[in-house]
């Protein structure tokens, strides 16, 4: 129970860092969900007098989910992703980029140079650097077709 409370309180502290720590906030929520799964299983097993050895089952489920979503869950690093320098605790807990201050400044300077025209705008999808690309708009597209007709709607507000 204490682990769940600590994870949820930690998640609340991450709300101040949404602009640069959303992935870590999602990871802490997912870890809290796995802890809740095991806590709920322990309560159910105790309530129905199921032998404690069967608590291995929800633990194995949590381990399987952890392995399956390891790239989403294990985003907390102790060392810089670029130069392997030790990271301050605040960066480890609240910054998605996992970069030390020097590497973050270098990346920002490179971004400013690219924005000033140093890097050409890609003309084809194959020219996009997908590792560094970040979307600036979100959309969901769905076309409903029936008998070579497209279903359309009239939207009252917004885009």
mmCIF file of C-alpha atoms in Angstrom:
data_model
loop_
_atom_site.group_PDB
_atom_site.id
_atom_site.type_symbol
_atom_site.label_atom_id
_atom_site.label_comp_id
_atom_site.label_asym_id
_atom_site.label_seq_id
_atom_site.Cartn_x
_atom_site.Cartn_y
_atom_site.Cartn_z
ATOM 1 C CA UNK A 1 0.000 0.000 0.000
ATOM 2 C CA UNK A 2 2.853 2.357 0.838
ATOM 3 C CA UNK A 3 4.387 1.846 -2.628
ATOM 4 C CA UNK A 4 1.099 2.797 -4.270
ATOM 5 C CA UNK A 5 0.762 5.937 -2.139
ATOM 6 C CA UNK A 6 4.360 6.960 -2.851
ATOM 7 C CA UNK A 7 3.879 6.464 -6.602
ATOM 8 C CA UNK A 8 0.669 8.500 -6.650
ATOM 9 C CA UNK A 9 2.155 11.335 -4.557
ATOM 10 C CA UNK A 10 5.166 11.335 -6.880
ATOM 11 C CA UNK A 11 2.781 11.545 -9.844
ATOM 12 C CA UNK A 12 1.114 14.572 -8.286
ATOM 13 C CA UNK A 13 4.493 16.313 -8.012
ATOM 14 C CA UNK A 14 5.021 15.687 -11.727
ATOM 15 C CA UNK A 15 2.027 17.860 -12.651
ATOM 16 C CA UNK A 16 4.252 20.941 -12.428
ATOM 17 C CA UNK A 17 6.494 19.507 -15.164
ATOM 18 C CA UNK A 18 3.999 18.552 -17.859
ATOM 19 C CA UNK A 19 5.746 20.560 -20.566
ATOM 20 C CA UNK A 20 8.915 18.444 -20.363
ATOM 21 C CA UNK A 21 7.975 15.326 -18.378
ATOM 22 C CA UNK A 22 4.794 13.780 -19.782
ATOM 23 C CA UNK A 23 6.399 10.400 -20.555
ATOM 24 C CA UNK A 24 7.664 10.084 -16.998
ATOM 25 C CA UNK A 25 4.245 11.003 -15.636
ATOM 26 C CA UNK A 26 2.620 8.269 -17.728
ATOM 27 C CA UNK A 27 5.285 5.814 -16.567
ATOM 28 C CA UNK A 28 4.621 6.604 -12.901
ATOM 29 C CA UNK A 29 0.865 6.143 -13.447
ATOM 30 C CA UNK A 30 1.458 2.795 -15.125
ATOM 31 C CA UNK A 31 3.725 1.678 -12.275
ATOM 32 C CA UNK A 32 1.029 2.743 -9.800
ATOM 33 C CA UNK A 33 -1.496 0.689 -11.790
ATOM 34 C CA UNK A 34 0.720 -2.398 -11.560
ATOM 35 C CA UNK A 35 1.125 -1.848 -7.820
ATOM 36 C CA UNK A 36 -2.652 -1.468 -7.498
ATOM 37 C CA UNK A 37 -3.163 -4.736 -9.393
ATOM 38 C CA UNK A 38 -0.981 -6.602 -6.904
ATOM 39 C CA UNK A 39 -2.557 -4.864 -3.919
ATOM 40 C CA UNK A 40 -6.088 -5.690 -5.120
ATOM 41 C CA UNK A 41 -5.079 -9.304 -5.766
ATOM 42 C CA UNK A 42 -3.718 -9.577 -2.217
ATOM 43 C CA UNK A 43 -7.016 -8.250 -0.835
ATOM 44 C CA UNK A 44 -9.099 -10.661 -2.935
ATOM 45 C CA UNK A 45 -6.901 -13.619 -2.066
ATOM 46 C CA UNK A 46 -7.101 -12.784 1.641
ATOM 47 C CA UNK A 47 -10.875 -12.259 1.495
ATOM 48 C CA UNK A 48 -11.554 -15.618 -0.150
ATOM 49 C CA UNK A 49 -8.866 -17.541 1.810
ATOM 50 C CA UNK A 50 -6.873 -18.416 -1.295
ATOM 51 C CA UNK A 51 -3.384 -19.706 -0.431
ATOM 52 C CA UNK A 52 -0.761 -16.939 -0.645
ATOM 53 C CA UNK A 53 1.309 -18.967 -3.111
ATOM 54 C CA UNK A 54 -1.198 -17.954 -5.795
ATOM 55 C CA UNK A 55 -0.148 -14.318 -5.380
ATOM 56 C CA UNK A 56 2.612 -15.270 -7.796
ATOM 57 C CA UNK A 57 0.034 -15.113 -10.617
ATOM 58 C CA UNK A 58 -0.725 -11.354 -10.401
ATOM 59 C CA UNK A 59 2.980 -10.732 -9.787
ATOM 60 C CA UNK A 60 3.828 -12.607 -12.996
ATOM 61 C CA UNK A 61 1.146 -10.640 -14.840
ATOM 62 C CA UNK A 62 2.713 -7.400 -13.574
ATOM 63 C CA UNK A 63 6.178 -8.609 -14.660
ATOM 64 C CA UNK A 64 4.828 -9.588 -18.101
ATOM 65 C CA UNK A 65 3.164 -6.179 -18.534
ATOM 66 C CA UNK A 66 6.362 -4.498 -17.329
ATOM 67 C CA UNK A 67 8.422 -6.381 -19.895
ATOM 68 C CA UNK A 68 5.873 -5.769 -22.647
ATOM 69 C CA UNK A 69 5.784 -2.011 -21.976
ATOM 70 C CA UNK A 70 9.389 -1.600 -20.862
ATOM 71 C CA UNK A 71 10.066 1.336 -23.204
ATOM 72 C CA UNK A 72 7.133 3.204 -21.668
ATOM 73 C CA UNK A 73 7.739 2.191 -18.040
ATOM 74 C CA UNK A 74 11.493 2.390 -17.674
ATOM 75 C CA UNK A 75 12.190 5.942 -18.798
ATOM 76 C CA UNK A 76 13.981 7.048 -15.619
ATOM 77 C CA UNK A 77 17.751 7.245 -16.183
ATOM 78 C CA UNK A 78 20.527 8.148 -13.771
ATOM 79 C CA UNK A 79 23.000 9.195 -16.477
ATOM 80 C CA UNK A 80 22.782 11.526 -19.472
ATOM 81 C CA UNK A 81 21.548 9.812 -22.632
ATOM 82 C CA UNK A 82 24.135 11.695 -24.679
ATOM 83 C CA UNK A 83 27.355 11.998 -22.650
ATOM 84 C CA UNK A 84 26.713 9.525 -19.770
ATOM 85 C CA UNK A 85 27.280 12.191 -17.097
ATOM 86 C CA UNK A 86 25.357 11.728 -13.821
ATOM 87 C CA UNK A 87 21.965 13.454 -13.891
ATOM 88 C CA UNK A 88 20.519 15.524 -11.050
ATOM 89 C CA UNK A 89 17.516 13.956 -9.317
ATOM 90 C CA UNK A 90 15.157 16.593 -10.735
ATOM 91 C CA UNK A 91 16.165 15.699 -14.303
ATOM 92 C CA UNK A 92 15.902 11.975 -13.590
ATOM 93 C CA UNK A 93 12.371 12.361 -12.237
ATOM 94 C CA UNK A 94 10.862 15.175 -14.286
ATOM 95 C CA UNK A 95 12.566 15.567 -17.705
ATOM 96 C CA UNK A 96 11.780 13.187 -20.560
ATOM 97 C CA UNK A 97 14.925 13.954 -22.534
ATOM 98 C CA UNK A 98 17.305 12.535 -19.845
ATOM 99 C CA UNK A 99 19.981 15.054 -20.830
ATOM 100 C CA UNK A 100 22.400 16.940 -18.609
ATOM 101 C CA UNK A 101 22.338 20.730 -18.695
ATOM 102 C CA UNK A 102 25.269 20.944 -21.151
ATOM 103 C CA UNK A 103 23.723 18.480 -23.616
ATOM 104 C CA UNK A 104 20.326 20.174 -23.319
ATOM 105 C CA UNK A 105 21.935 23.556 -24.152
ATOM 106 C CA UNK A 106 23.768 22.021 -27.130
ATOM 107 C CA UNK A 107 20.514 20.493 -28.405
ATOM 108 C CA UNK A 108 18.691 23.809 -27.957
ATOM 109 C CA UNK A 109 21.460 25.616 -29.861
ATOM 110 C CA UNK A 110 21.250 23.032 -32.646
ATOM 111 C CA UNK A 111 17.464 23.468 -32.727
ATOM 112 C CA UNK A 112 17.839 27.242 -33.030
ATOM 113 C CA UNK A 113 20.338 26.782 -35.844
ATOM 114 C CA UNK A 114 17.928 24.444 -37.627
ATOM 115 C CA UNK A 115 15.056 26.888 -37.122
ATOM 116 C CA UNK A 116 17.128 29.726 -38.579
ATOM 117 C CA UNK A 117 17.378 27.884 -41.878
ATOM 118 C CA UNK A 118 20.482 25.756 -41.403
ATOM 119 C CA UNK A 119 18.519 22.559 -42.037
ATOM 120 C CA UNK A 120 16.300 22.425 -45.112
ATOM 121 C CA UNK A 121 12.641 21.518 -44.796
ATOM 122 C CA UNK A 122 12.090 17.916 -45.912
ATOM 123 C CA UNK A 123 10.308 17.635 -49.240
ATOM 124 C CA UNK A 124 9.563 13.914 -48.918
ATOM 125 C CA UNK A 125 8.579 11.612 -46.061
ATOM 126 C CA UNK A 126 11.808 9.643 -46.522
ATOM 127 C CA UNK A 127 13.843 12.793 -45.718
ATOM 128 C CA UNK A 128 12.331 13.266 -42.230
ATOM 129 C CA UNK A 129 14.517 12.413 -39.241
ATOM 130 C CA UNK A 130 11.903 10.371 -37.343
ATOM 131 C CA UNK A 131 14.053 10.082 -34.198
ATOM 132 C CA UNK A 132 13.947 13.816 -33.543
ATOM 133 C CA UNK A 133 10.574 14.652 -35.155
ATOM 134 C CA UNK A 134 7.787 15.844 -32.862
ATOM 135 C CA UNK A 135 4.239 16.559 -34.034
ATOM 136 C CA UNK A 136 2.880 20.073 -33.597
ATOM 137 C CA UNK A 137 -0.743 19.109 -34.270
ATOM 138 C CA UNK A 138 -2.812 16.085 -33.304
ATOM 139 C CA UNK A 139 -5.597 14.654 -35.446
ATOM 140 C CA UNK A 140 -7.600 11.502 -35.942
ATOM 141 C CA UNK A 141 -8.716 10.696 -39.464
ATOM 142 C CA UNK A 142 -11.335 8.164 -40.402
ATOM 143 C CA UNK A 143 -13.167 7.779 -43.688
ATOM 144 C CA UNK A 144 -16.366 5.772 -43.695
ATOM 145 C CA UNK A 145 -17.060 4.348 -47.132
ATOM 146 C CA UNK A 146 -20.188 2.587 -48.374
ATOM 147 C CA UNK A 147 -20.985 1.861 -52.024
ATOM 148 C CA UNK A 148 -18.271 4.252 -53.247
ATOM 149 C CA UNK A 149 -19.673 7.087 -51.084
ATOM 150 C CA UNK A 150 -17.940 8.918 -48.224
ATOM 151 C CA UNK A 151 -19.837 9.814 -45.065
ATOM 152 C CA UNK A 152 -19.430 13.542 -44.313
ATOM 153 C CA UNK A 153 -20.662 15.689 -41.421
ATOM 154 C CA UNK A 154 -21.269 19.375 -40.888
ATOM 155 C CA UNK A 155 -19.226 20.487 -37.896
ATOM 156 C CA UNK A 156 -20.679 23.380 -35.916
ATOM 157 C CA UNK A 157 -17.548 24.678 -34.146
ATOM 158 C CA UNK A 158 -13.783 24.329 -34.196
ATOM 159 C CA UNK A 159 -11.549 23.028 -36.916
#
